[in-house]
Amino acid sequence: MATLETMQFPTLVEEIAGHAVGQLAKQFGTPLYVYDAATIAERIGDLAPFDAVRFAQKACSNLAILDLVRRHGAVVDAVSAYEIRRALAAGFTVGDGTTGDDETPQIFYTADLFDRESLDLVVEYKIPVNCGSPDMIDQYGARLPGGQITLRINPGFGHGHSRKTNTGGDGSKHGIWHEQLDDCVERAKRNKLTITGLHMHIGSGTDLEHLSQVCGAMEKAAHVVGPTLRSISAGGGLPTPYREDDKRVDLAAYFDLWDATRNRLATTYGNPISLEIEPGRYLTAESGSLLAEIRAIKHMGEKLYYLVDAGFNNLARPILYGSYHPMAICHSNGERGGPTSGTVEAIIGGPLCESGDIFTQEEGGYVCTRTLPEAAVGDYLVIGCAGAYGAVMGSNYNSKPLAAEVLVENGKANLIRSRQTFDDVIRGEVIP
Ligand code: LLP
């Protein structure tokens, strides 16, 4: 289990996961995502007390990352037809579709709706489903009467690192409203479906205080469903440190709360209840760095801008949520910096033709500066804690190719996604 109370993020680095930054940049080009497999393995290990660690692959769904989490014993969540296909392509298997006592399904589909393709796919592969809307119960029941389902409940409250990542309360579209659970139990019966599990996910990047409130809501909901219940899921949302003074979440305290909840339910109904957790960010955020090259340095009035070759097409979290990521410089000429090297207050921007393409901004779009070692064109910028909701939220805006991705495992840096080519970027486009 990670022991560091608070984090240290140096602003001058030479290596990522034991590999020289300049070497990685030369070998694979920039912008480049680099993931450290050991960090992901360690984070999965932190959650070992839970019966199942279900990776919310939306955080980082590269096939090699899915394969890695699978090899380390995690199972996986899918929120779309192609996330199901990714899980299958990465070697996760499907069972008989049950959520029985002794089998943890390797793939689970959790969503608030079935598009037609995802409904066909869960039926074809018998992927267990976690329904986030009453309509899903009817649609699934019409295709697989006699089956089993779990329900995602919106407990009426939520919390996230941003309003945009709060998934509870009536301002959120997610989950079945807690007061409609009775009705959904009836719906399930009408469709000859058994409700075997309940799930609550109140938001992403929340805190222990809010997460802990979910246990009580879960227990209340569980009594509405009753003795058919075999599993409960605490959802995701575990925070990870992004700033030096961020503290690690007290996982032992969190597990104890959920364990006590599950034990009370197991005693009441005389069945074992399995306890799942569904982290995305917690498993991959800290493992990933986005490596970019400084390509221009300019002064605008009093302000200093370092412009790098990665933009919000590569890492959208700052422009979307005002998210803070640790940043460091690596001098390309081998200069080590040190106590005598000066620091500057720099605004870090990308190459996109849009004013919001700034990595140093707060929610609301307010541009701020970062204290960094003085750098030159050709030096590198390493954006840390970028392994969750980084590459996966990439786009081709401004016809920029998606970044390449590298996974460092057992000391070896392996390319796990090649940089898109021009042909990749225009694939599917047609001049009639
Ligand atoms: N389970 C469900 C049903 C979810 O909707 C999510 C995240 C997770 C688990 C995983 O949450 P996590 O453990 O990663 O907090 N793009 C945003 C985050 C969006 C989260 C969406 N759902 C960001 O960059 O912060």
Coordinates of C-alpha atoms and ligand atoms in Angstrom, one line a residue:
M1 CA 0.0 0.0 0.0
A2 CA 1.3 3.5 -0.8
T3 CA 2.7 5.1 2.3
L4 CA 3.5 8.6 1.2
E5 CA 1.4 11.1 3.2
T6 CA 1.9 13.9 0.8
M7 CA 3.5 14.0 -2.7
Q8 CA 6.6 15.5 -4.1
F9 CA 6.5 16.7 -7.7
P10 CA 9.9 18.0 -8.7
T11 CA 9.9 20.7 -11.4
L12 CA 13.1 19.5 -13.0
V13 CA 13.4 15.9 -14.2
E14 CA 15.6 13.8 -16.3
E15 CA 13.7 10.5 -16.4
I16 CA 10.2 9.1 -16.7
A17 CA 9.9 5.6 -15.3
G18 CA 13.7 5.1 -15.4
H19 CA 14.0 6.2 -19.0
A20 CA 15.8 9.4 -20.1
V21 CA 13.2 12.0 -21.2
G22 CA 15.4 13.0 -24.2
Q23 CA 15.8 9.5 -25.3
L24 CA 12.0 8.8 -25.1
A25 CA 11.3 11.9 -27.1
K26 CA 13.9 11.0 -29.8
Q27 CA 12.8 7.4 -30.1
F28 CA 9.0 7.9 -30.1
G29 CA 8.5 11.6 -30.9
T30 CA 6.4 14.1 -29.0
P31 CA 3.7 14.6 -27.8
L32 CA 4.0 11.3 -26.1
Y33 CA 2.1 9.5 -23.3
V34 CA 4.4 7.4 -21.1
Y35 CA 2.9 5.0 -18.5
D36 CA 4.7 3.2 -15.8
A37 CA 3.3 -0.3 -15.4
A38 CA 4.7 -0.7 -11.8
T39 CA 2.6 2.2 -10.6
I40 CA -0.6 0.7 -12.0
A41 CA 0.2 -2.7 -10.5
E42 CA 0.8 -1.0 -7.1
R43 CA -2.5 0.8 -7.2
I44 CA -4.4 -2.4 -8.0
G45 CA -2.6 -4.0 -5.1
D46 CA -3.7 -1.1 -2.8
L47 CA -7.3 -2.3 -3.3
A48 CA -6.7 -6.0 -2.7
P49 CA -9.1 -6.0 0.4
F50 CA -12.1 -5.6 -2.0
D51 CA -13.4 -8.8 -3.6
A52 CA -13.1 -7.3 -7.0
V53 CA -11.3 -4.3 -8.5
R54 CA -13.3 -3.3 -11.6
F55 CA -11.2 -0.9 -13.7
A56 CA -13.3 1.9 -15.2
Q57 CA -11.5 1.6 -18.5
K58 CA -12.8 5.0 -19.7
A59 CA -9.9 6.4 -17.7
C60 CA -7.3 4.8 -20.0
S61 CA -8.5 2.1 -22.3
N62 CA -5.4 1.4 -24.5
L63 CA -5.4 -2.4 -25.1
A64 CA -2.0 -2.8 -23.5
I65 CA -3.2 -1.1 -20.3
L66 CA -6.3 -3.3 -20.2
D67 CA -4.1 -6.3 -20.7
L68 CA -1.8 -5.1 -17.9
V69 CA -4.7 -4.6 -15.4
R70 CA -6.1 -8.0 -16.4
R71 CA -2.7 -9.6 -15.7
H72 CA -2.7 -8.0 -12.3
G73 CA -6.1 -9.5 -11.4
A74 CA -8.5 -6.6 -12.0
V75 CA -11.7 -7.0 -13.9
V76 CA -13.2 -4.4 -16.2
D77 CA -16.2 -2.0 -16.6
A78 CA -17.4 -1.1 -20.1
V79 CA -19.7 1.9 -20.9
S80 CA -20.1 1.4 -24.6
A81 CA -20.2 -1.3 -27.3
Y82 CA -16.6 -0.6 -28.3
E83 CA -15.4 -0.7 -24.7
I84 CA -16.9 -4.2 -24.5
R85 CA -15.0 -5.0 -27.7
R86 CA -11.8 -3.5 -26.2
A87 CA -12.2 -5.7 -23.1
L88 CA -12.6 -8.8 -25.3
A89 CA -9.7 -7.8 -27.5
A90 CA -7.5 -7.4 -24.4
G91 CA -8.3 -11.0 -23.2
F92 CA -11.1 -10.5 -20.7
T93 CA -13.6 -13.4 -21.0
V94 CA -17.3 -13.7 -20.7
G95 CA -18.9 -16.3 -18.4
D96 CA -22.5 -17.4 -18.6
G97 CA -23.8 -13.9 -17.8
T98 CA -24.7 -14.6 -14.2
T99 CA -23.6 -12.6 -11.2
G100 CA -23.6 -15.6 -9.0
D101 CA -22.0 -15.9 -5.6
D102 CA -18.7 -17.4 -6.6
E103 CA -18.1 -15.9 -10.0
T104 CA -17.1 -12.3 -10.6
P105 CA -17.9 -11.4 -14.2
Q106 CA -14.8 -10.1 -16.0
I107 CA -16.7 -7.5 -18.0
F108 CA -19.7 -5.5 -16.9
Y109 CA -21.7 -3.0 -19.0
T110 CA -22.7 0.1 -17.0
A111 CA -24.6 2.9 -18.7
D112 CA -27.7 5.0 -18.5
L113 CA -28.9 3.7 -21.9
F114 CA -28.5 1.0 -24.4
D115 CA -27.7 2.2 -27.9
R116 CA -28.8 -0.4 -30.3
E117 CA -25.3 -1.8 -30.8
S118 CA -24.5 -2.2 -27.1
L119 CA -27.9 -4.0 -26.5
D120 CA -27.1 -6.4 -29.3
L121 CA -23.6 -7.0 -28.0
V122 CA -24.6 -7.6 -24.3
V123 CA -27.2 -10.1 -25.5
E124 CA -24.9 -11.8 -27.9
Y125 CA -22.0 -12.2 -25.4
K126 CA -24.2 -12.4 -22.3
I127 CA -22.4 -9.5 -20.7
P128 CA -23.9 -8.6 -17.3
V129 CA -25.5 -5.2 -17.3
N130 CA -25.8 -2.5 -14.6
C131 CA -28.9 -0.5 -15.5
G132 CA -28.8 3.2 -15.0
S133 CA -32.4 3.9 -16.3
P134 CA -35.7 2.1 -15.8
D135 CA -36.0 1.8 -19.6
M136 CA -32.9 -0.3 -19.7
I137 CA -34.7 -2.9 -17.5
D138 CA -37.6 -3.2 -20.0
Q139 CA -35.3 -3.3 -23.0
Y140 CA -33.0 -5.9 -21.5
G141 CA -36.0 -8.0 -20.2
A142 CA -37.5 -8.0 -23.7
R143 CA -34.4 -9.6 -25.1
L144 CA -33.3 -11.8 -22.2
P145 CA -36.3 -12.6 -19.9
G146 CA -35.2 -14.7 -16.9
G147 CA -31.8 -13.0 -16.7
Q148 CA -30.1 -11.2 -13.9
I149 CA -29.3 -7.5 -13.7
T150 CA -27.8 -5.0 -11.3
L151 CA -29.0 -1.5 -10.8
R152 CA -27.0 1.8 -10.6
I153 CA -28.8 4.0 -8.1
N154 CA -28.5 7.8 -7.9
P155 CA -28.8 8.3 -4.1
G156 CA -29.9 11.9 -4.5
F157 CA -26.5 13.4 -3.7
G158 CA -23.1 13.5 -5.3
H159 CA -19.8 15.1 -5.4
G160 CA -16.8 15.4 -7.8
H161 CA -13.6 17.5 -8.3
S162 CA -15.7 19.6 -10.7
R163 CA -19.4 20.2 -11.2
K164 CA -19.0 18.3 -14.4
T165 CA -17.8 15.2 -12.7
N166 CA -20.6 15.1 -10.0
T167 CA -22.8 12.1 -10.9
G168 CA -25.3 12.3 -8.1
G169 CA -28.3 14.4 -7.2
D170 CA -31.1 15.6 -9.5
G171 CA -28.7 17.8 -11.5
S172 CA -27.1 14.6 -12.9
K173 CA -28.4 12.3 -15.6
H174 CA -26.8 9.2 -14.0
G175 CA -28.4 6.3 -12.4
I176 CA -31.9 5.3 -11.3
W177 CA -33.4 7.9 -8.9
H178 CA -33.4 6.4 -5.4
E179 CA -37.1 7.0 -4.9
Q180 CA -37.9 5.0 -8.0
L181 CA -36.2 1.8 -6.8
D182 CA -39.5 0.3 -5.6
D183 CA -40.9 0.8 -9.1
C184 CA -37.8 -0.7 -10.7
V185 CA -38.0 -3.8 -8.5
E186 CA -41.6 -4.2 -9.9
R187 CA -40.4 -3.6 -13.4
A188 CA -37.7 -6.2 -13.1
K189 CA -40.3 -8.7 -11.8
R190 CA -42.6 -8.0 -14.8
N191 CA -39.6 -8.7 -17.0
K192 CA -38.8 -11.9 -15.1
L193 CA -35.4 -10.4 -14.2
T194 CA -33.7 -10.9 -10.9
I195 CA -31.8 -8.0 -9.3
T196 CA -28.6 -9.4 -8.0
G197 CA -26.6 -6.3 -7.4
L198 CA -26.6 -2.6 -6.6
H199 CA -24.1 0.0 -7.6
M200 CA -23.6 3.7 -6.6
H201 CA -21.1 6.1 -8.2
I202 CA -21.5 9.6 -6.9
G203 CA -18.8 11.3 -8.8
S204 CA -15.2 11.4 -9.9
G205 CA -12.3 12.8 -7.9
T206 CA -14.5 13.2 -4.8
D207 CA -13.3 12.8 -1.2
L208 CA -13.7 10.3 1.6
E209 CA -16.3 12.4 3.4
H210 CA -18.7 12.3 0.5
L211 CA -17.8 8.7 -0.5
S212 CA -18.5 7.5 3.0
Q213 CA -22.1 8.8 2.9
V214 CA -22.8 6.4 0.1
C215 CA -22.7 3.3 2.5
G216 CA -25.8 4.4 4.3
A217 CA -27.7 5.1 1.0
M218 CA -26.6 1.7 -0.3
E219 CA -27.8 -0.1 2.8
K220 CA -31.2 1.6 2.5
A221 CA -31.5 0.7 -1.2
A222 CA -30.4 -2.9 -0.5
H223 CA -33.3 -3.4 1.8
V224 CA -35.7 -2.5 -1.0
V225 CA -34.2 -5.2 -3.2
G226 CA -33.9 -7.8 -0.4
P227 CA -32.6 -11.3 -0.4
T228 CA -31.8 -11.7 -4.1
L229 CA -28.8 -9.3 -3.6
R230 CA -25.4 -10.9 -4.1
S231 CA -23.1 -8.0 -4.8
I232 CA -22.7 -4.3 -4.1
S233 CA -20.4 -1.9 -5.9
A234 CA -18.9 1.2 -4.3
G235 CA -18.4 2.7 -7.7
G236 CA -15.3 4.7 -8.5
G237 CA -14.4 8.3 -7.6
L238 CA -11.3 7.7 -5.4
P239 CA -9.2 10.8 -5.5
T240 CA -5.5 10.8 -6.4
P241 CA -2.9 13.5 -5.6
Y242 CA -2.3 16.1 -8.3
R243 CA -0.7 18.7 -6.0
E244 CA 2.2 18.6 -3.6
D245 CA -0.1 19.1 -0.6
D246 CA -2.7 16.6 -1.7
K247 CA -3.0 13.7 0.8
R248 CA -3.6 10.1 -0.1
V249 CA -7.0 8.8 0.6
D250 CA -7.3 6.6 3.7
L251 CA -8.2 3.4 1.9
A252 CA -8.2 1.2 5.0
A253 CA -10.9 3.5 6.5
Y254 CA -12.9 3.5 3.3
F255 CA -12.8 -0.3 3.0
D256 CA -13.8 -0.8 6.6
L257 CA -16.9 1.3 6.1
W258 CA -18.0 -0.7 3.1
D259 CA -17.0 -4.0 4.6
A260 CA -19.2 -3.3 7.6
T261 CA -22.1 -2.4 5.3
R262 CA -21.7 -5.6 3.3
N263 CA -21.4 -7.7 6.4
R264 CA -24.6 -6.3 7.9
L265 CA -26.4 -7.1 4.6
A266 CA -24.9 -10.6 4.4
T267 CA -26.1 -11.3 8.0
T268 CA -29.6 -9.9 7.3
Y269 CA -30.1 -12.0 4.2
G270 CA -28.0 -15.0 5.1
N271 CA -26.0 -14.8 1.8
P272 CA -22.4 -13.8 1.1
I273 CA -22.4 -10.3 -0.5
S274 CA -19.4 -9.5 -2.7
L275 CA -17.9 -6.1 -2.5
E276 CA -16.6 -4.4 -5.7
I277 CA -14.9 -1.1 -6.3
E278 CA -14.7 0.6 -9.7
P279 CA -11.8 2.9 -9.9
G280 CA -10.6 4.6 -13.0
R281 CA -8.4 7.5 -12.0
Y282 CA -7.0 5.8 -8.9
L283 CA -5.4 3.0 -11.0
T284 CA -3.8 5.0 -13.9
A285 CA -3.6 8.7 -13.2
E286 CA -0.2 8.7 -11.4
S287 CA 1.3 6.2 -13.8
G288 CA 1.1 8.5 -16.8
S289 CA 3.0 11.5 -18.1
L290 CA 2.5 13.6 -21.2
L291 CA 5.8 14.5 -22.7
A292 CA 6.0 17.5 -25.0
E293 CA 8.7 19.7 -26.5
I294 CA 8.9 23.4 -26.0
R295 CA 8.7 24.9 -29.5
A296 CA 8.3 28.6 -28.9
I297 CA 8.9 31.0 -26.0
K298 CA 7.3 34.4 -26.1
H299 CA 6.6 37.5 -24.0
M300 CA 3.2 39.1 -24.3
G301 CA 3.4 42.3 -22.3
E302 CA 4.6 41.3 -18.9
K303 CA 3.6 37.7 -19.4
L304 CA 5.9 34.8 -20.4
Y305 CA 4.5 31.9 -22.5
Y306 CA 6.1 28.5 -23.1
L307 CA 4.4 26.9 -26.1
V308 CA 4.7 23.2 -26.4
D309 CA 3.7 20.7 -29.1
A310 CA 0.9 19.1 -27.0
G311 CA -2.5 20.8 -26.7
F312 CA -5.9 20.2 -25.3
N313 CA -6.4 17.8 -28.2
N314 CA -4.0 15.6 -26.1
L315 CA -4.9 16.5 -22.6
A316 CA -8.3 18.2 -22.2
R317 CA -8.6 18.2 -18.4
P318 CA -7.3 21.8 -17.9
I319 CA -9.6 23.4 -20.5
L320 CA -12.6 21.3 -19.4
Y321 CA -12.3 21.4 -15.6
G322 CA -9.5 23.9 -14.9
S323 CA -7.6 20.8 -13.6
Y324 CA -4.2 21.2 -12.2
H325 CA -1.4 18.8 -13.3
P326 CA 2.2 18.8 -11.9
M327 CA 4.7 20.0 -14.6
A328 CA 8.4 19.7 -14.9
I329 CA 11.1 20.8 -17.3
C330 CA 13.8 18.5 -18.7
H331 CA 16.7 20.4 -20.3
S332 CA 17.5 18.8 -23.7
N333 CA 21.2 19.7 -23.6
G334 CA 21.9 17.6 -20.6
E335 CA 22.1 20.7 -18.4
R336 CA 21.2 19.6 -14.9
G337 CA 19.9 22.9 -13.6
G338 CA 20.2 23.0 -9.8
P339 CA 20.2 25.7 -7.1
T340 CA 21.8 28.3 -9.4
S341 CA 19.4 27.9 -12.3
G342 CA 16.7 30.5 -12.3
T343 CA 13.0 30.0 -12.2
V344 CA 10.3 31.8 -14.1
E345 CA 6.5 32.3 -13.9
A346 CA 5.3 30.8 -17.1
I347 CA 2.0 30.3 -18.8
I348 CA 2.0 26.9 -20.6
G349 CA 0.2 26.8 -23.9
G350 CA -0.2 24.4 -26.8
P351 CA -0.2 24.6 -30.6
L352 CA -4.0 24.8 -31.2
C353 CA -5.6 27.8 -32.8
E354 CA -7.8 28.5 -29.8
S355 CA -7.1 30.9 -26.9
G356 CA -8.2 28.2 -24.4
D357 CA -5.3 26.0 -25.4
I358 CA -3.6 26.6 -22.1
F359 CA -2.5 24.0 -19.6
T360 CA -2.2 26.5 -16.7
Q361 CA -5.7 27.6 -16.2
E362 CA -8.3 27.4 -13.5
E363 CA -12.0 26.4 -13.8
G364 CA -13.7 29.2 -15.6
G365 CA -10.8 29.7 -18.0
Y366 CA -8.7 32.0 -15.8
V367 CA -5.2 31.8 -17.1
C368 CA -2.5 31.4 -14.4
T369 CA 1.2 30.8 -14.3
R370 CA 3.4 28.0 -13.1
T371 CA 6.8 28.4 -11.4
L372 CA 9.2 26.4 -13.5
P373 CA 12.9 26.3 -14.1
E374 CA 14.0 28.6 -16.9
A375 CA 13.8 26.7 -20.2
A376 CA 14.8 27.1 -23.8
V377 CA 13.2 26.1 -27.1
G378 CA 14.0 22.4 -27.6
D379 CA 13.7 21.6 -23.9
Y380 CA 11.0 19.2 -22.8
L381 CA 7.9 19.7 -20.6
V382 CA 6.6 16.7 -18.6
I383 CA 3.0 17.0 -17.5
G384 CA 2.5 14.5 -14.6
C385 CA -0.5 12.6 -13.3
A386 CA -1.9 12.5 -16.8
G387 CA -2.6 8.7 -17.1
A388 CA -6.3 9.0 -16.4
Y389 CA -8.7 10.9 -18.8
G390 CA -5.7 12.0 -20.8
A391 CA -5.0 10.0 -24.0
V392 CA -8.6 8.7 -24.0
M393 CA -10.0 12.2 -24.3
G394 CA -7.7 13.1 -27.2
S395 CA -9.2 14.4 -30.4
N396 CA -8.1 15.4 -33.9
Y397 CA -9.0 19.0 -33.5
N398 CA -6.9 21.2 -35.8
S399 CA -6.2 17.9 -37.7
K400 CA -3.6 17.0 -35.0
P401 CA -2.8 13.3 -34.8
L402 CA -3.5 11.5 -31.5
A403 CA -0.3 11.2 -29.4
A404 CA 1.7 8.1 -29.4
E405 CA 1.7 6.0 -26.2
V406 CA 4.4 4.0 -24.5
L407 CA 4.2 1.6 -21.6
V408 CA 7.3 1.0 -19.5
E409 CA 7.3 -2.4 -18.0
N410 CA 10.1 -4.4 -16.5
G411 CA 12.5 -1.7 -17.6
K412 CA 11.4 -1.8 -21.2
A413 CA 9.7 1.1 -23.0
N414 CA 7.2 -0.4 -25.5
L415 CA 5.1 1.5 -28.0
I416 CA 1.5 0.7 -27.3
R417 CA -0.1 3.2 -29.7
S418 CA 1.7 4.5 -32.7
R419 CA 1.2 8.2 -33.6
Q420 CA -1.6 8.7 -36.1
T421 CA -0.6 9.4 -39.6
F422 CA -2.3 11.8 -42.0
D423 CA -4.1 8.8 -43.5
D424 CA -5.4 7.8 -40.1
V425 CA -6.7 11.3 -39.5
I426 CA -8.7 11.5 -42.7
R427 CA -9.8 7.9 -42.6
G428 CA -13.5 7.6 -43.5
E429 CA -13.8 11.1 -45.0
V430 CA -15.1 11.1 -48.6
I431 CA -15.3 13.7 -51.3
P432 CA -18.5 12.7 -53.1
Ligands
LLP1 N1 -17.8 4.2 -12.5 C1 -18.7 5.0 -13.2 C2 -20.0 4.6 -13.4 C3 -18.2 6.2 -13.7 O1 -19.1 7.0 -14.4 C4 -16.9 6.6 -13.5 C5 -16.3 7.9 -14.1 C6 -16.0 5.7 -12.8 C7 -16.5 4.6 -12.3 C8 -14.6 6.0 -12.6 O2 -14.4 7.2 -11.8 P1 -13.0 7.5 -11.2 O3 -12.6 6.4 -10.3 O4 -12.0 7.6 -12.4 O5 -13.1 8.8 -10.5 N2 -13.1 13.1 -17.4 C9 -13.2 13.4 -16.0 C10 -13.7 12.2 -15.2 C11 -15.0 11.7 -15.7 C12 -15.4 10.5 -15.0 C13 -16.5 9.8 -15.6 N3 -17.0 8.6 -14.9 C14 -11.8 13.9 -15.5 O6 -10.9 14.0 -16.3 O7 -11.6 14.2 -14.3

